[in-house]
């Protein structure tokens, strides 16, 4: 059974940085797409960034120039470097990996104080 485990969330002041990591535990291969989503209180889950097997990336407009997604195919991990954080970035961040079907992590809380 595959499990995704996120780490790196926490409390940071506006303007600060955090690095989220997500590792796949269990037998998983041929991961096509890796992505980070977030869900703020009272809002729908939204795509933050994604990276495909070829390394092409996609970012939400709200995080372009501030966040960077990267992946390590050998380790089945995906990272999200978040810089210049804003209070509106406060949310639970979820990792998603897609093979023939999607796998989701349980989420890690990021809180940005003003």
PDB file of C-alpha atoms in Angstrom:
ATOM      1  CA  UNK A   1       0.000   0.000   0.000  1.00  0.00           C
ATOM      2  CA  UNK A   2       1.335   3.410  -0.931  1.00  0.00           C
ATOM      3  CA  UNK A   3       1.393   6.259   1.546  1.00  0.00           C
ATOM      4  CA  UNK A   4       2.511   9.817   0.970  1.00  0.00           C
ATOM      5  CA  UNK A   5       4.038  11.572   3.940  1.00  0.00           C
ATOM      6  CA  UNK A   6       4.405  15.343   3.954  1.00  0.00           C
ATOM      7  CA  UNK A   7       6.755  17.278   6.209  1.00  0.00           C
ATOM      8  CA  UNK A   8       8.060  20.794   6.648  1.00  0.00           C
ATOM      9  CA  UNK A   9       4.951  22.718   7.568  1.00  0.00           C
ATOM     10  CA  UNK A  10       4.822  25.122  10.474  1.00  0.00           C
ATOM     11  CA  UNK A  11       4.459  28.698  11.590  1.00  0.00           C
ATOM     12  CA  UNK A  12       6.421  31.442   9.861  1.00  0.00           C
ATOM     13  CA  UNK A  13       6.259  35.216   9.699  1.00  0.00           C
ATOM     14  CA  UNK A  14       5.275  36.992   6.531  1.00  0.00           C
ATOM     15  CA  UNK A  15       8.262  37.277   4.216  1.00  0.00           C
ATOM     16  CA  UNK A  16       9.790  34.085   5.527  1.00  0.00           C
ATOM     17  CA  UNK A  17      10.429  30.755   3.857  1.00  0.00           C
ATOM     18  CA  UNK A  18       9.475  27.129   4.314  1.00  0.00           C
ATOM     19  CA  UNK A  19      10.346  23.975   2.429  1.00  0.00           C
ATOM     20  CA  UNK A  20       7.783  21.205   2.162  1.00  0.00           C
ATOM     21  CA  UNK A  21       8.745  17.653   1.335  1.00  0.00           C
ATOM     22  CA  UNK A  22       6.665  14.647   0.387  1.00  0.00           C
ATOM     23  CA  UNK A  23       7.933  11.102   0.239  1.00  0.00           C
ATOM     24  CA  UNK A  24       6.166   8.040  -1.086  1.00  0.00           C
ATOM     25  CA  UNK A  25       6.347   4.966   1.132  1.00  0.00           C
ATOM     26  CA  UNK A  26       5.508   1.600  -0.344  1.00  0.00           C
ATOM     27  CA  UNK A  27       5.693   0.149  -3.799  1.00  0.00           C
ATOM     28  CA  UNK A  28       5.147   2.888  -6.322  1.00  0.00           C
ATOM     29  CA  UNK A  29       6.651   3.377  -9.745  1.00  0.00           C
ATOM     30  CA  UNK A  30       6.175   5.298 -12.968  1.00  0.00           C
ATOM     31  CA  UNK A  31       4.929   8.412 -11.243  1.00  0.00           C
ATOM     32  CA  UNK A  32       3.702  10.660 -13.992  1.00  0.00           C
ATOM     33  CA  UNK A  33       2.789  13.792 -12.157  1.00  0.00           C
ATOM     34  CA  UNK A  34       3.640  15.174  -8.734  1.00  0.00           C
ATOM     35  CA  UNK A  35       1.859  18.157  -7.322  1.00  0.00           C
ATOM     36  CA  UNK A  36       1.105  20.287  -4.293  1.00  0.00           C
ATOM     37  CA  UNK A  37      -2.388  21.489  -3.496  1.00  0.00           C
ATOM     38  CA  UNK A  38      -3.615  23.625  -0.638  1.00  0.00           C
ATOM     39  CA  UNK A  39      -6.861  24.240   1.139  1.00  0.00           C
ATOM     40  CA  UNK A  40      -7.465  27.313   3.236  1.00  0.00           C
ATOM     41  CA  UNK A  41     -10.262  27.435   5.819  1.00  0.00           C
ATOM     42  CA  UNK A  42     -13.619  27.825   4.109  1.00  0.00           C
ATOM     43  CA  UNK A  43     -12.148  27.507   0.635  1.00  0.00           C
ATOM     44  CA  UNK A  44     -11.855  24.777  -1.962  1.00  0.00           C
ATOM     45  CA  UNK A  45      -8.683  22.835  -2.480  1.00  0.00           C
ATOM     46  CA  UNK A  46      -6.579  24.430  -5.187  1.00  0.00           C
ATOM     47  CA  UNK A  47      -3.544  23.477  -7.228  1.00  0.00           C
ATOM     48  CA  UNK A  48      -0.385  25.260  -6.106  1.00  0.00           C
ATOM     49  CA  UNK A  49       2.230  23.672  -8.366  1.00  0.00           C
ATOM     50  CA  UNK A  50       2.825  20.534 -10.386  1.00  0.00           C
ATOM     51  CA  UNK A  51       5.718  18.849 -12.134  1.00  0.00           C
ATOM     52  CA  UNK A  52       5.505  16.055 -14.662  1.00  0.00           C
ATOM     53  CA  UNK A  53       7.908  13.219 -15.364  1.00  0.00           C
ATOM     54  CA  UNK A  54       9.744  15.343 -17.912  1.00  0.00           C
ATOM     55  CA  UNK A  55      10.325  18.139 -15.447  1.00  0.00           C
ATOM     56  CA  UNK A  56       7.812  20.604 -16.837  1.00  0.00           C
ATOM     57  CA  UNK A  57       6.240  22.730 -14.134  1.00  0.00           C
ATOM     58  CA  UNK A  58       3.007  24.582 -13.649  1.00  0.00           C
ATOM     59  CA  UNK A  59       2.256  27.175 -10.971  1.00  0.00           C
ATOM     60  CA  UNK A  60      -0.789  28.974  -9.721  1.00  0.00           C
ATOM     61  CA  UNK A  61      -0.601  32.659 -10.573  1.00  0.00           C
ATOM     62  CA  UNK A  62      -0.662  33.532  -6.881  1.00  0.00           C
ATOM     63  CA  UNK A  63       2.637  31.751  -6.201  1.00  0.00           C
ATOM     64  CA  UNK A  64       4.594  32.348  -9.403  1.00  0.00           C
ATOM     65  CA  UNK A  65       8.041  33.728  -8.680  1.00  0.00           C
ATOM     66  CA  UNK A  66       7.810  32.788  -4.994  1.00  0.00           C
ATOM     67  CA  UNK A  67       7.395  28.992  -4.940  1.00  0.00           C
ATOM     68  CA  UNK A  68       9.515  26.350  -6.656  1.00  0.00           C
ATOM     69  CA  UNK A  69       8.533  22.720  -7.096  1.00  0.00           C
ATOM     70  CA  UNK A  70      11.123  20.000  -7.641  1.00  0.00           C
ATOM     71  CA  UNK A  71      11.172  16.213  -7.707  1.00  0.00           C
ATOM     72  CA  UNK A  72      13.625  13.394  -7.186  1.00  0.00           C
ATOM     73  CA  UNK A  73      12.533  10.431  -9.252  1.00  0.00           C
ATOM     74  CA  UNK A  74      15.044   8.059  -7.690  1.00  0.00           C
ATOM     75  CA  UNK A  75      13.672   8.767  -4.223  1.00  0.00           C
ATOM     76  CA  UNK A  76      10.020   9.306  -5.208  1.00  0.00           C
ATOM     77  CA  UNK A  77       9.960  12.643  -3.474  1.00  0.00           C
ATOM     78  CA  UNK A  78       8.612  16.051  -4.340  1.00  0.00           C
ATOM     79  CA  UNK A  79       9.518  19.326  -2.663  1.00  0.00           C
ATOM     80  CA  UNK A  80       8.029  22.781  -2.557  1.00  0.00           C
ATOM     81  CA  UNK A  81      10.302  25.680  -1.701  1.00  0.00           C
ATOM     82  CA  UNK A  82       8.164  28.575  -0.545  1.00  0.00           C
ATOM     83  CA  UNK A  83       9.719  32.034  -0.293  1.00  0.00           C
ATOM     84  CA  UNK A  84       8.299  35.472   0.445  1.00  0.00           C
ATOM     85  CA  UNK A  85       5.374  33.874   2.222  1.00  0.00           C
ATOM     86  CA  UNK A  86       2.205  35.889   2.728  1.00  0.00           C
ATOM     87  CA  UNK A  87      -0.624  35.467   5.248  1.00  0.00           C
ATOM     88  CA  UNK A  88      -2.874  34.395   2.376  1.00  0.00           C
ATOM     89  CA  UNK A  89      -0.602  31.373   1.860  1.00  0.00           C
ATOM     90  CA  UNK A  90      -1.906  29.967   5.139  1.00  0.00           C
ATOM     91  CA  UNK A  91      -3.492  26.593   4.399  1.00  0.00           C
ATOM     92  CA  UNK A  92      -3.141  22.859   4.707  1.00  0.00           C
ATOM     93  CA  UNK A  93      -0.818  21.725   1.930  1.00  0.00           C
ATOM     94  CA  UNK A  94      -1.357  18.343   0.318  1.00  0.00           C
ATOM     95  CA  UNK A  95       0.980  16.296  -1.795  1.00  0.00           C
ATOM     96  CA  UNK A  96      -0.381  14.327  -4.741  1.00  0.00           C
ATOM     97  CA  UNK A  97       1.344  11.737  -6.902  1.00  0.00           C
ATOM     98  CA  UNK A  98      -0.282  10.198  -9.936  1.00  0.00           C
ATOM     99  CA  UNK A  99       0.516   6.890 -11.566  1.00  0.00           C
ATOM    100  CA  UNK A 100      -2.449   5.083 -13.075  1.00  0.00           C
ATOM    101  CA  UNK A 101      -4.462   6.631 -10.239  1.00  0.00           C
ATOM    102  CA  UNK A 102      -3.847   9.420  -7.752  1.00  0.00           C
ATOM    103  CA  UNK A 103      -2.373   9.168  -4.285  1.00  0.00           C
ATOM    104  CA  UNK A 104      -2.819  11.895  -1.686  1.00  0.00           C
ATOM    105  CA  UNK A 105      -0.984  12.739   1.480  1.00  0.00           C
ATOM    106  CA  UNK A 106      -2.791  13.701   4.656  1.00  0.00           C
ATOM    107  CA  UNK A 107      -1.572  17.275   4.552  1.00  0.00           C
ATOM    108  CA  UNK A 108       0.714  19.577   6.479  1.00  0.00           C
ATOM    109  CA  UNK A 109      -0.333  22.903   7.961  1.00  0.00           C
ATOM    110  CA  UNK A 110       1.401  26.102   6.928  1.00  0.00           C
ATOM    111  CA  UNK A 111       0.580  29.205   8.934  1.00  0.00           C
ATOM    112  CA  UNK A 112       1.931  32.593   7.912  1.00  0.00           C
ATOM    113  CA  UNK A 113       1.554  35.339  10.480  1.00  0.00           C
ATOM    114  CA  UNK A 114       1.400  39.007   9.575  1.00  0.00           C
TER     115      UNK A 114
END
